[in-house]
Each structure stands twice: as C-alpha cells, then as structure tokens.
Amino acid sequence: MERSFIFDGNMSRQVLESYLSRAVTASGLYESDTLEDDLRLIRRLGVKFIGRAAGIWYMTEDDDIHFARAKALADRVHKQDEEIILQACVFEIVTQRMNAQPIPAYVFEAFGKKPEARCFCWEDARMLPENGRPEPVWPPDRPDGKCGAMPDLNREEARMWFYYRATRYIDCGYEALHMGQVHLYTAEDRGMQKTQALFQMIRDYAARHARRHKVLLDAHTHGVSINGQLLFDYHAMPFTRAPLEQMDGSHLVLVREGFSEGGRNPNGWTGEQMPYLMEYDNWGGRMFDPAKTYSRHELALMQWWGYDQIGWFANQDRAERDRFLEYTYRWTQVNNPHAFFLMPMRRMLSDARVTMPRADNGKMDVNENYQINNPSAACPMGFGQEDIMKACWDDDDRLRAGYANGEHLIRYGGRDLYDEETGYRLPEKVVVYGSFQPFVGAAENDSNSEITRMYSIGGGAYALTVVLPFPGDYDYAVSTYGTLSAVYAEGSRRPASGSGHKAPLRIRRCNSVVRFRFQFMEGLVTAEIVE
C-alpha cells in the first residue's frame, strides 16, 4: 500500500486506509504515567492513529479537568507528529453526575434553543424501563459519577449530551470519535433518523473547528446505511473466538467473520465494502469467580477462557503473547482485504490485572493496564510485544495483497456460473474440510461448514486462505454442496466417496498461512503453504 497521511476536510480512501494500517488502541493514554516511553514507542513504530486515547466511562473527575488533561496529551502528541490522529470516546453511558454539568450556550443554540442557566438532566437522557422490566441503572448504590444508565438518543437531552462531549474533544485536538455500541443507545430511534442528524451536526462542527476540518466517526457495528448513505467513516468490531479444547492449556483461535457494510462514505466516495478495524476488546477483565472450581469445558465456554479479550491476552506468557499477536495480524490480513488489526498499545485489564516483576527494581507489582512497550526503567511494567509488533508492520501488506479472501465474507460467488467449454453448471457451495478445521474455528471434518467455505475466484476455481496457529500433521479434502458422495483431494483428479479420502498437510511453524485451491472441472486440489 502506498501510504499518505495528508488531508483537509474530506479524506480519500487511500488516506483513511493508510491511517487504519498504522492504528493502535491506547486506552486512557491521557492519564498514562509512562507517557515519555509511550511517545518513544509511537516514534519508533510510526503510529499514525491512536485509538481511545481519551474518554470516560464513569465521571470520576470534573469535566473541565478531564478535557484539560485530554488537550494536554493532544498537544504533546502533535508536537511530536502533527499528522497523528487522536481518537476520543463517547460511550454508551450517562451517569448521574451529569446533573452537575452546566450546558454551554453553544449547545442550546445548535439545537435551536434559547440558552438558559441549567445543567444536563440525567433523568431526561437515560433509557427508560421497558415492558415492566427492572429500571436499567448500573448499579443504583454507587456515587453519582459511577451510577450510570444507557442513554437514549431518541431523547433530545441525550443528543445534547453526546454533542457536548463530541465537540469538546474536537476542541481539544481530537480528529476521531469512537461512539461505542451504537445499536444499544439508538434502539428507540426508529431508523436512526435522529442519530443521523446528530452525527451530521458533529461533522458540521468539526468542519468549522477541527484541526484539519474533519472528524472520523466509528462504532462497534458492521455498518449502518440509510438510503445508501453510511453513518460511519469506517467500522470497528471485536474479534470472535473459538476455544481449542483439543489442546492442553487455554489456547483459542479466531473465527472468520467481519462483514463491513458498503455504500456512500461520509467522505463522498463509495465502495462495496468499507474499511474496518478489529480489536482485542475489554468489558470487565476476569469473567470467572476465583473462589469457585470450574471444569475445563466450563471455562472454555466462558468468553475467552474466563476472561475478556485483552484480559486473556495479557494473562498468557510472553512467548504466547508474541505468537498470538503475529497470528492475529496475519489472520486479519488474509481474513478480508479491508480489515485492519488495531494493535493493542495500551488497554485496561480491570479484574484481569496481572502481577509481574518490575523492570526498574525487580519487585512484584500489580499492573492494571496491558502495555505493549518493552519493559524498561521508563516503562517498568511493559509486557514486551513492541518488537513483534514492529516485525508485523515491517511485513506490511504482503499477505493482504497476495492471499486475502474475498471482499464479502457473506458472499462466496459461484451462483449461476457455468463452464465456458461444456456448459456444465459449477457448484455454488464448495467447502474445504478435515482435521485442520478446529484450528480455524470450525468443527472437525465438517463438510458443510460455512467457516471453511471457499470463494469462487473465476475460471471455475475456488480458494480459501487460513492461518494455522500451531505446527502439526493435518489432513484436508474438498466437498461440493456438503455432500460426501464426491470428495476431492490432492493427488488425484478423480473424486471418491466418503470422508476418508483426504490428503496430508504438514505444518512446520506457528502461524503458517495456507492457501487452499480447487479447480472443479479438472478435479484439482492444492494446498500452498505460503510460509
């Protein structure tokens, strides 16, 4: 990819994808106590997009103090590299402390109202109970700043609150906003009509006040399209996993998914599919009760072996963290040509906090944040993945360019296709299956699996690229339409009947990329081990 980071106002697809290809999540960077080393890391790796750098879930400090700290970070980062985009968060929560926050005059005016001396009203902004269900407050016995509820963007007070927070971050120098779980707080806004109008107000404010007259909006969504117009500049989503109970330990694999809606981008260009980020998400840290005893199977079914995503990752040993980071980067590259891995530079661990030795004095200490930094006196609690991250980015887009799967994960091609020479209709569904399947998130020997369904690539050929995380001896074959009455395998152009007709596949290194191909009319099956 030829990268460019220059824009003013609207952003081309090339520039947007350039930023997403050099994106990290650095949750709460504005309050980092290792900022000097964080800035060193940003320089060394060439980071250009810093996700979640500022934002609050609870309101535990005065808003003016929060925004002053957020601005101080932006000033430091932009003094080092003025091209960097910093992202702030406007999450799916309103707390009672908003009752003490005065509404600026410009917010009233933006909504066509006469300014008045009042604060925001929590009761008028939150989601109300539905169908006799309990009042949706989490939880009711906490201080005002931690007593929260889901906002309701169908209500004007909530939209005013979102506008207020978004515009203040823009004034602080932030050029991207993560809007949280958009489908939750817009549930009462039928067709997201009011949400669309609000987001346009935020974009209009950015066009007048933002550093480069632009703010990028994203949320956890596969996309929102209203009459073909997309609500977001790009999309974001956590990974989906499958536990590997076939192996000892708490290994898991990522599962092929991640459709991203296409249409007219807010920047003015169109596409069949929008770029999107995939990330290690956090939502609480540890999911299991350490005082209880669980079976291995119970833990396997509990989120990521009993953790949220970043919590599981941080609680692996260093070698496994290195392997899994490389695996995730490769998996994202081949999973979809428009997907980008949001590297975990800094992320909160909550109840998954890790006890580890400090690099400055060797004493054991508790780390409440995952940090990718190499451990040093400047970052004594770093987890040490910055070198493998650099190696991934140095590898660049090689795998995406040469081996990525089809553009649409929910479309496989093959419908109403015929062999040009004979007129024979080609199969619409083609599946590669075998003992390798659990290692890509499918059931073993499932000839009907959608996860290992192959894409039509033209000329009567089908292909699928996978990343196999562990070395070993596997087998594979190809089934058309899921039937086992005609199974194709490498080494013979003639099909056989039954699931035993499979070819061997020996994988010698972790995170090997394998490209399966099937030429239907010739009955030819191959598996290319890319490396």
XYZ file of C-alpha atoms in Angstrom:
531
model
C 0.000 0.000 0.000
C 1.282 3.448 -0.923
C 0.502 5.463 2.202
C -0.489 9.092 2.536
C -1.461 10.974 5.700
C -2.367 14.323 4.177
C -5.961 15.584 4.279
C -8.014 18.685 4.959
C -11.762 18.249 5.162
C -12.824 15.060 3.398
C -10.477 12.094 3.380
C -9.768 9.787 0.439
C -9.985 6.043 0.865
C -6.224 5.776 0.408
C -5.577 8.185 3.282
C -8.186 6.524 5.518
C -6.724 3.062 4.961
C -3.208 4.471 5.473
C -4.226 5.628 8.942
C -6.026 2.374 9.796
C -2.960 0.373 8.726
C -0.900 2.183 11.374
C -3.513 2.252 14.132
C -3.198 1.315 17.788
C -5.589 1.387 20.695
C -4.132 3.269 23.653
C -6.990 3.411 26.116
C -6.674 6.281 28.563
C -3.322 7.439 27.205
C -4.111 10.907 28.550
C -3.580 9.561 32.079
C -0.560 7.325 31.381
C 2.279 7.547 33.909
C 4.763 6.279 31.274
C 3.991 8.879 28.627
C 7.607 9.575 27.705
C 8.154 5.928 26.828
C 4.781 5.807 25.093
C 5.879 8.696 22.875
C 9.146 6.879 22.161
C 7.173 3.819 21.114
C 4.931 5.903 18.852
C 8.008 7.383 17.151
C 9.764 4.045 16.765
C 6.806 2.239 15.216
C 5.426 5.067 13.115
C 1.998 5.064 14.758
C -0.410 7.402 12.951
C -3.778 6.671 14.605
C -4.135 6.443 18.398
C -7.479 4.940 19.343
C -9.305 5.586 22.631
C -6.599 7.998 23.773
C -9.160 9.905 25.849
C -12.649 9.153 27.077
C -14.503 8.260 30.222
C -16.868 5.554 31.280
C -17.573 6.894 34.750
C -17.470 10.609 35.599
C -14.962 10.444 38.436
C -13.399 13.868 37.918
C -14.542 17.352 37.000
C -15.225 17.632 33.257
C -13.052 20.722 32.830
C -10.135 18.870 34.414
C -10.740 15.864 32.177
C -10.781 17.914 28.985
C -7.710 19.903 30.072
C -5.807 16.629 30.511
C -7.106 15.362 27.165
C -5.912 18.548 25.448
C -2.509 18.365 27.135
C -1.997 14.895 25.648
C -3.059 16.037 22.182
C -0.633 18.949 22.357
C 2.249 16.631 23.322
C 1.490 14.111 20.591
C 1.018 16.691 17.853
C 4.219 18.494 18.840
C 5.979 15.198 18.067
C 3.998 14.362 14.909
C 1.301 16.688 13.645
C -0.043 14.032 11.232
C -1.244 11.727 14.020
C -4.995 11.329 14.509
C -6.063 11.017 18.137
C -9.360 9.325 18.915
C -11.630 10.040 21.882
C -14.644 8.045 23.046
C -18.291 8.921 23.630
C -19.562 5.727 25.223
C -22.986 4.193 25.777
C -23.394 5.501 29.317
C -24.749 8.552 31.113
C -24.149 9.000 34.848
C -25.986 10.985 37.487
C -23.029 13.350 37.774
C -24.092 14.961 34.507
C -26.741 16.686 36.616
C -23.936 18.967 37.889
C -22.549 19.814 34.432
C -23.753 23.188 33.063
C -24.914 23.193 29.447
C -22.863 25.633 27.341
C -24.789 28.227 25.366
C -23.491 26.897 22.038
C -25.148 23.518 22.711
C -28.560 25.117 23.185
C -28.043 27.179 20.045
C -27.034 24.138 17.981
C -30.384 22.559 18.863
C -32.320 25.706 18.043
C -32.933 26.583 21.678
C -32.526 29.770 23.666
C -29.599 29.401 26.108
C -30.551 29.056 29.762
C -28.737 28.564 33.026
C -29.216 24.877 33.739
C -27.299 21.625 33.900
C -27.850 18.448 31.928
C -30.634 16.228 33.255
C -29.793 12.555 33.720
C -33.440 11.524 34.048
C -34.211 13.056 30.646
C -31.218 11.467 28.915
C -31.296 7.854 30.044
C -33.093 4.851 28.604
C -36.371 4.208 30.433
C -37.600 0.784 31.593
C -39.401 -1.365 29.027
C -42.348 -3.771 29.413
C -42.223 -3.858 33.189
C -38.556 -4.773 33.311
C -36.372 -3.513 36.192
C -35.046 0.014 35.951
C -31.858 -0.173 33.791
C -29.428 1.529 36.166
C -25.913 0.140 36.827
C -25.773 -0.046 39.770
C -28.074 2.165 41.871
C -25.949 2.139 45.051
C -22.826 3.870 43.706
C -21.768 7.538 43.866
C -23.226 9.884 41.255
C -20.198 9.585 38.979
C -20.468 5.790 38.863
C -24.247 5.418 38.878
C -24.958 5.027 35.186
C -27.568 4.054 32.648
C -27.908 3.535 28.915
C -28.508 6.832 27.097
C -31.443 7.081 24.674
C -30.679 9.089 21.534
C -34.370 9.259 20.775
C -34.449 11.818 23.615
C -33.127 15.297 22.926
C -31.304 15.582 26.253
C -29.144 12.573 25.365
C -28.376 14.007 21.938
C -27.368 17.309 23.536
C -25.038 15.416 25.894
C -23.418 13.487 23.043
C -23.000 16.701 21.045
C -21.438 18.465 24.037
C -18.859 15.738 24.654
C -18.024 15.266 20.974
C -17.468 18.957 20.362
C -15.308 19.396 23.439
C -12.986 16.609 22.265
C -12.819 18.222 18.828
C -11.805 21.493 20.508
C -9.037 19.573 22.317
C -7.497 18.469 19.018
C -9.100 15.024 18.558
C -9.975 14.122 14.980
C -11.730 10.801 15.556
C -14.538 9.686 17.861
C -15.437 6.133 18.836
C -19.179 6.104 19.516
C -19.400 2.831 21.451
C -22.203 0.290 20.986
C -24.395 2.385 18.729
C -27.153 -0.190 18.296
C -27.888 -0.159 22.035
C -28.455 3.539 22.693
C -30.322 4.109 19.412
C -32.850 1.312 19.942
C -35.739 3.788 20.396
C -34.678 5.949 17.425
C -36.532 4.200 14.633
C -34.329 4.008 11.553
C -31.687 6.091 13.392
C -33.131 9.271 11.869
C -32.332 11.469 14.887
C -28.948 9.812 15.310
C -28.061 10.545 11.703
C -28.996 14.213 12.185
C -26.933 14.415 15.400
C -23.858 12.907 13.772
C -24.167 15.384 10.906
C -24.224 18.205 13.466
C -20.989 16.830 14.946
C -19.430 16.613 11.474
C -20.516 20.183 10.709
C -18.898 21.378 13.938
C -15.674 19.592 13.010
C -15.707 21.174 9.546
C -15.533 24.572 11.281
C -13.397 23.835 14.347
C -11.312 20.637 13.931
C -7.548 20.772 13.284
C -7.976 19.617 9.689
C -11.703 20.328 9.382
C -12.658 16.677 9.752
C -13.720 14.185 12.423
C -13.840 10.438 11.766
C -16.721 8.571 13.405
C -16.816 4.839 14.102
C -18.664 2.481 16.438
C -18.943 -1.216 17.217
C -21.039 -2.133 14.200
C -20.876 -3.941 10.893
C -22.369 -0.781 9.418
C -25.425 1.468 9.305
C -26.737 2.507 5.879
C -29.665 4.906 5.464
C -30.805 5.137 1.845
C -27.304 4.075 0.827
C -25.607 6.769 2.933
C -23.284 5.338 5.576
C -23.446 6.669 9.123
C -19.758 5.992 9.871
C -16.460 6.660 8.107
C -15.260 3.143 8.922
C -16.452 0.358 11.194
C -14.989 -1.382 14.237
C -15.627 -4.700 15.899
C -14.084 -7.085 18.420
C -12.746 -10.457 17.364
C -14.755 -13.670 17.640
C -13.023 -16.724 19.053
C -13.378 -20.470 19.410
C -11.679 -22.372 22.271
C -9.231 -25.140 21.339
C -10.247 -27.897 23.714
C -8.248 -30.325 21.563
C -5.026 -28.921 23.057
C -3.748 -28.552 26.590
C -3.843 -25.078 28.076
C -6.150 -22.194 27.228
C -5.493 -21.817 23.515
C -8.066 -20.358 21.187
C -8.420 -19.412 17.541
C -10.093 -16.521 15.775
C -13.190 -17.262 13.731
C -13.709 -15.932 10.229
C -16.218 -13.071 10.344
C -16.381 -9.332 9.952
C -18.669 -8.124 7.169
C -18.465 -4.330 6.758
C -21.375 -2.504 5.102
C -20.779 -0.675 1.836
C -22.379 2.412 0.350
C -21.686 6.146 0.189
C -18.982 7.031 2.684
C -19.368 10.347 4.591
C -16.199 11.464 2.788
C -18.030 11.383 -0.542
C -16.725 8.183 -2.138
C -18.496 4.840 -2.493
C -17.433 1.235 -2.041
C -18.833 -2.268 -1.964
C -17.325 -2.643 1.497
C -15.897 -0.121 3.934
C -12.567 -0.431 5.750
C -12.854 -1.623 9.325
C -10.764 -2.176 12.456
C -10.726 -5.339 14.540
C -9.538 -5.208 18.138
C -8.962 -7.031 21.414
C -11.904 -5.623 23.364
C -12.354 -5.237 27.120
C -15.545 -5.395 29.146
C -14.615 -6.443 32.672
C -11.412 -8.468 32.701
C -11.935 -11.766 34.502
C -15.294 -13.457 33.976
C -14.927 -16.334 36.438
C -15.078 -16.368 40.234
C -11.609 -17.366 41.540
C -13.260 -18.820 44.653
C -15.152 -21.400 42.578
C -13.956 -24.560 40.833
C -14.714 -24.917 37.140
C -14.259 -27.764 34.721
C -12.056 -27.168 31.707
C -15.118 -27.318 29.456
C -16.960 -24.721 31.567
C -14.029 -22.315 31.270
C -13.745 -22.966 27.533
C -17.326 -21.814 27.051
C -16.891 -18.720 29.230
C -15.874 -15.857 26.903
C -12.099 -16.143 26.295
C -11.359 -18.982 28.722
C -12.919 -16.963 31.530
C -11.569 -13.519 30.512
C -12.457 -10.687 28.196
C -10.254 -10.448 25.117
C -7.394 -8.247 26.311
C -7.565 -9.922 29.733
C -6.933 -13.349 28.198
C -4.118 -11.975 26.048
C -2.369 -10.222 28.957
C -2.565 -13.339 31.130
C -0.663 -15.506 28.640
C 3.097 -15.909 28.956
C 5.339 -13.704 26.855
C 6.047 -16.272 24.141
C 2.331 -16.927 23.658
C 1.555 -13.204 23.557
C 4.178 -12.799 20.813
C 2.789 -15.742 18.859
C -0.826 -14.647 19.195
C -0.104 -11.055 18.174
C 1.595 -12.256 14.982
C -1.233 -14.748 14.442
C -3.855 -12.007 14.798
C -2.024 -9.714 12.379
C -1.752 -12.453 9.761
C -5.312 -13.643 10.347
C -6.658 -10.119 9.829
C -4.597 -9.643 6.660
C -5.993 -12.747 4.956
C -9.449 -12.714 6.524
C -10.644 -9.762 4.462
C -8.810 -7.259 2.256
C -10.453 -4.301 4.031
C -9.844 -5.402 7.643
C -7.088 -3.858 9.779
C -5.796 -5.015 13.166
C -5.977 -2.281 15.804
C -2.766 -3.092 17.687
C -3.179 -3.137 21.497
C -0.714 -0.494 22.674
C -2.489 0.159 25.989
C -5.723 -1.356 27.328
C -7.343 -1.599 30.744
C -7.385 -5.034 32.405
C -9.967 -4.456 35.177
C -10.328 -7.725 37.134
C -7.779 -9.426 34.843
C -4.908 -7.357 36.266
C -1.543 -9.096 36.187
C 1.042 -9.456 38.959
C 4.514 -9.200 37.435
C 8.088 -8.140 38.308
C 9.019 -4.525 37.723
C 11.893 -3.825 35.328
C 13.244 -0.990 37.481
C 13.650 -2.790 40.821
C 12.680 -6.434 40.290
C 9.884 -6.286 42.859
C 6.484 -7.812 42.163
C 3.747 -5.318 41.399
C 0.188 -5.307 40.041
C -0.384 -3.975 36.538
C -3.918 -2.773 35.814
C -3.192 -1.959 32.157
C -1.750 -4.018 29.341
C 1.078 -2.037 27.711
C 2.825 -3.312 24.589
C 6.053 -1.428 25.499
C 9.237 -3.368 26.115
C 9.915 -3.351 29.872
C 12.481 -0.753 30.970
C 13.110 1.778 33.692
C 10.908 4.177 31.698
C 8.086 1.603 31.471
C 8.788 -0.922 34.225
C 5.522 -2.838 33.736
C 5.637 -3.207 29.946
C 4.509 -6.579 28.570
C 7.167 -6.609 25.845
C 5.407 -7.047 22.493
C 6.681 -3.938 20.699
C 9.336 -5.888 18.746
C 6.858 -8.397 17.354
C 4.501 -5.531 16.551
C 7.270 -3.826 14.598
C 8.002 -7.070 12.743
C 4.334 -7.325 11.757
C 4.215 -3.768 10.456
C 7.544 -4.248 8.670
C 5.927 -7.196 6.867
C 3.391 -4.619 5.709
C 0.571 -5.715 3.347
C 2.324 -8.663 1.722
C -0.224 -11.246 2.841
C -3.212 -8.985 2.213
C -2.016 -8.225 -1.306
C -1.284 -11.816 -2.261
C -3.600 -14.068 -0.301
C -6.611 -12.223 1.158
C -10.003 -13.919 0.909
C -12.982 -12.439 -0.918
C -14.207 -8.918 -0.290
C -17.550 -10.001 1.155
C -17.462 -12.683 3.822
C -21.189 -13.308 3.344
C -20.897 -13.727 -0.428
C -18.933 -16.594 -1.902
C -19.663 -16.225 -5.597
C -20.366 -19.282 -7.680
C -24.076 -18.567 -8.271
C -25.273 -19.218 -11.832
C -21.759 -19.881 -13.120
C -21.157 -22.332 -15.958
C -18.076 -23.878 -17.511
C -17.411 -21.980 -20.735
C -16.384 -25.059 -22.710
C -19.076 -27.564 -21.782
C -21.895 -25.502 -20.275
C -21.715 -27.606 -17.091
C -23.018 -25.689 -14.099
C -20.358 -25.039 -11.464
C -21.117 -25.700 -7.795
C -22.198 -22.697 -5.724
C -21.039 -24.121 -2.394
C -17.575 -25.610 -2.035
C -16.103 -26.500 1.371
C -12.572 -27.493 2.330
C -12.675 -29.682 5.430
C -10.607 -32.042 7.546
C -8.690 -32.307 10.796
C -7.364 -28.740 10.405
C -10.846 -27.229 10.864
C -10.859 -26.771 14.675
C -7.724 -24.654 14.265
C -9.677 -22.117 12.197
C -12.791 -22.181 14.388
C -14.872 -24.896 12.691
C -15.960 -28.377 13.729
C -13.567 -31.136 12.687
C -14.417 -32.898 9.417
C -17.483 -30.705 8.833
C -18.057 -30.831 5.092
C -20.923 -28.306 5.423
C -19.017 -25.652 7.365
C -19.612 -22.033 6.380
C -16.386 -21.087 8.163
C -14.254 -23.059 5.700
C -16.393 -22.420 2.648
C -14.303 -21.456 -0.377
C -14.747 -18.393 -2.597
C -15.260 -18.515 -6.344
C -12.296 -16.655 -7.872
C -13.285 -17.092 -11.524
C -12.360 -19.548 -14.235
C -14.041 -22.415 -12.415
C -11.629 -22.072 -9.473
C -12.280 -21.681 -5.742
C -9.902 -20.602 -2.985
C -9.674 -20.031 0.752
C -6.761 -18.699 2.840
C -6.405 -19.664 6.500
C -3.830 -19.170 9.240
C -2.957 -22.349 11.162
C -1.626 -21.260 14.554
C 0.297 -24.391 15.521
C 2.596 -26.860 13.750
C 1.378 -30.403 13.294
C 0.095 -33.028 10.882
C -3.375 -32.336 9.466
C -5.493 -33.564 6.583
C -7.967 -31.937 4.193
C -10.298 -32.536 1.274
C -12.919 -30.621 -0.705
C -16.658 -31.243 -0.761
C -19.168 -29.656 -3.133
C -22.559 -28.728 -1.654
C -21.575 -30.514 1.566
C -22.055 -33.987 0.130
C -19.573 -36.786 0.800
C -20.583 -38.722 -2.306
C -17.896 -36.963 -4.365
C -14.912 -35.827 -2.314
C -11.830 -34.324 -3.958
C -8.320 -34.489 -2.548
C -4.831 -33.564 -3.673
C -3.034 -36.314 -5.579
C -5.936 -37.483 -7.732
C -8.246 -35.631 -10.121
C -10.965 -38.231 -9.533
C -13.350 -37.851 -6.602
C -14.010 -40.568 -4.085
C -16.931 -41.376 -1.823
C -16.647 -40.963 1.923
C -14.854 -38.714 4.380
C -11.691 -40.810 4.458
C -10.462 -39.525 1.108
C -8.198 -36.744 2.367
C -4.675 -35.533 1.713
C -1.995 -34.883 4.355
C -0.937 -31.366 5.327
C 2.209 -30.946 7.422
C 2.670 -27.565 9.109
C 6.168 -26.881 10.449
C 5.891 -23.427 12.069
C 3.398 -21.433 14.132
C 1.039 -19.062 12.309
C 1.501 -20.654 8.901
C -0.582 -19.182 6.095
C -2.192 -21.824 3.867
C -3.961 -21.158 0.571
C -6.373 -23.918 -0.500
C -7.386 -24.008 -4.179
C -9.854 -26.187 -6.078
C -10.287 -26.327 -9.867
C -13.665 -28.014 -10.252
C -13.716 -29.172 -13.875
C -10.203 -30.602 -13.582
C -10.799 -32.030 -10.092
C -7.529 -30.482 -8.894
C -6.992 -29.654 -5.197
C -3.877 -27.955 -3.840
C -2.725 -26.510 -0.535
C 0.041 -23.908 -0.783
C 1.915 -23.275 2.452
C 2.821 -19.641 1.962
C 5.460 -19.777 4.696
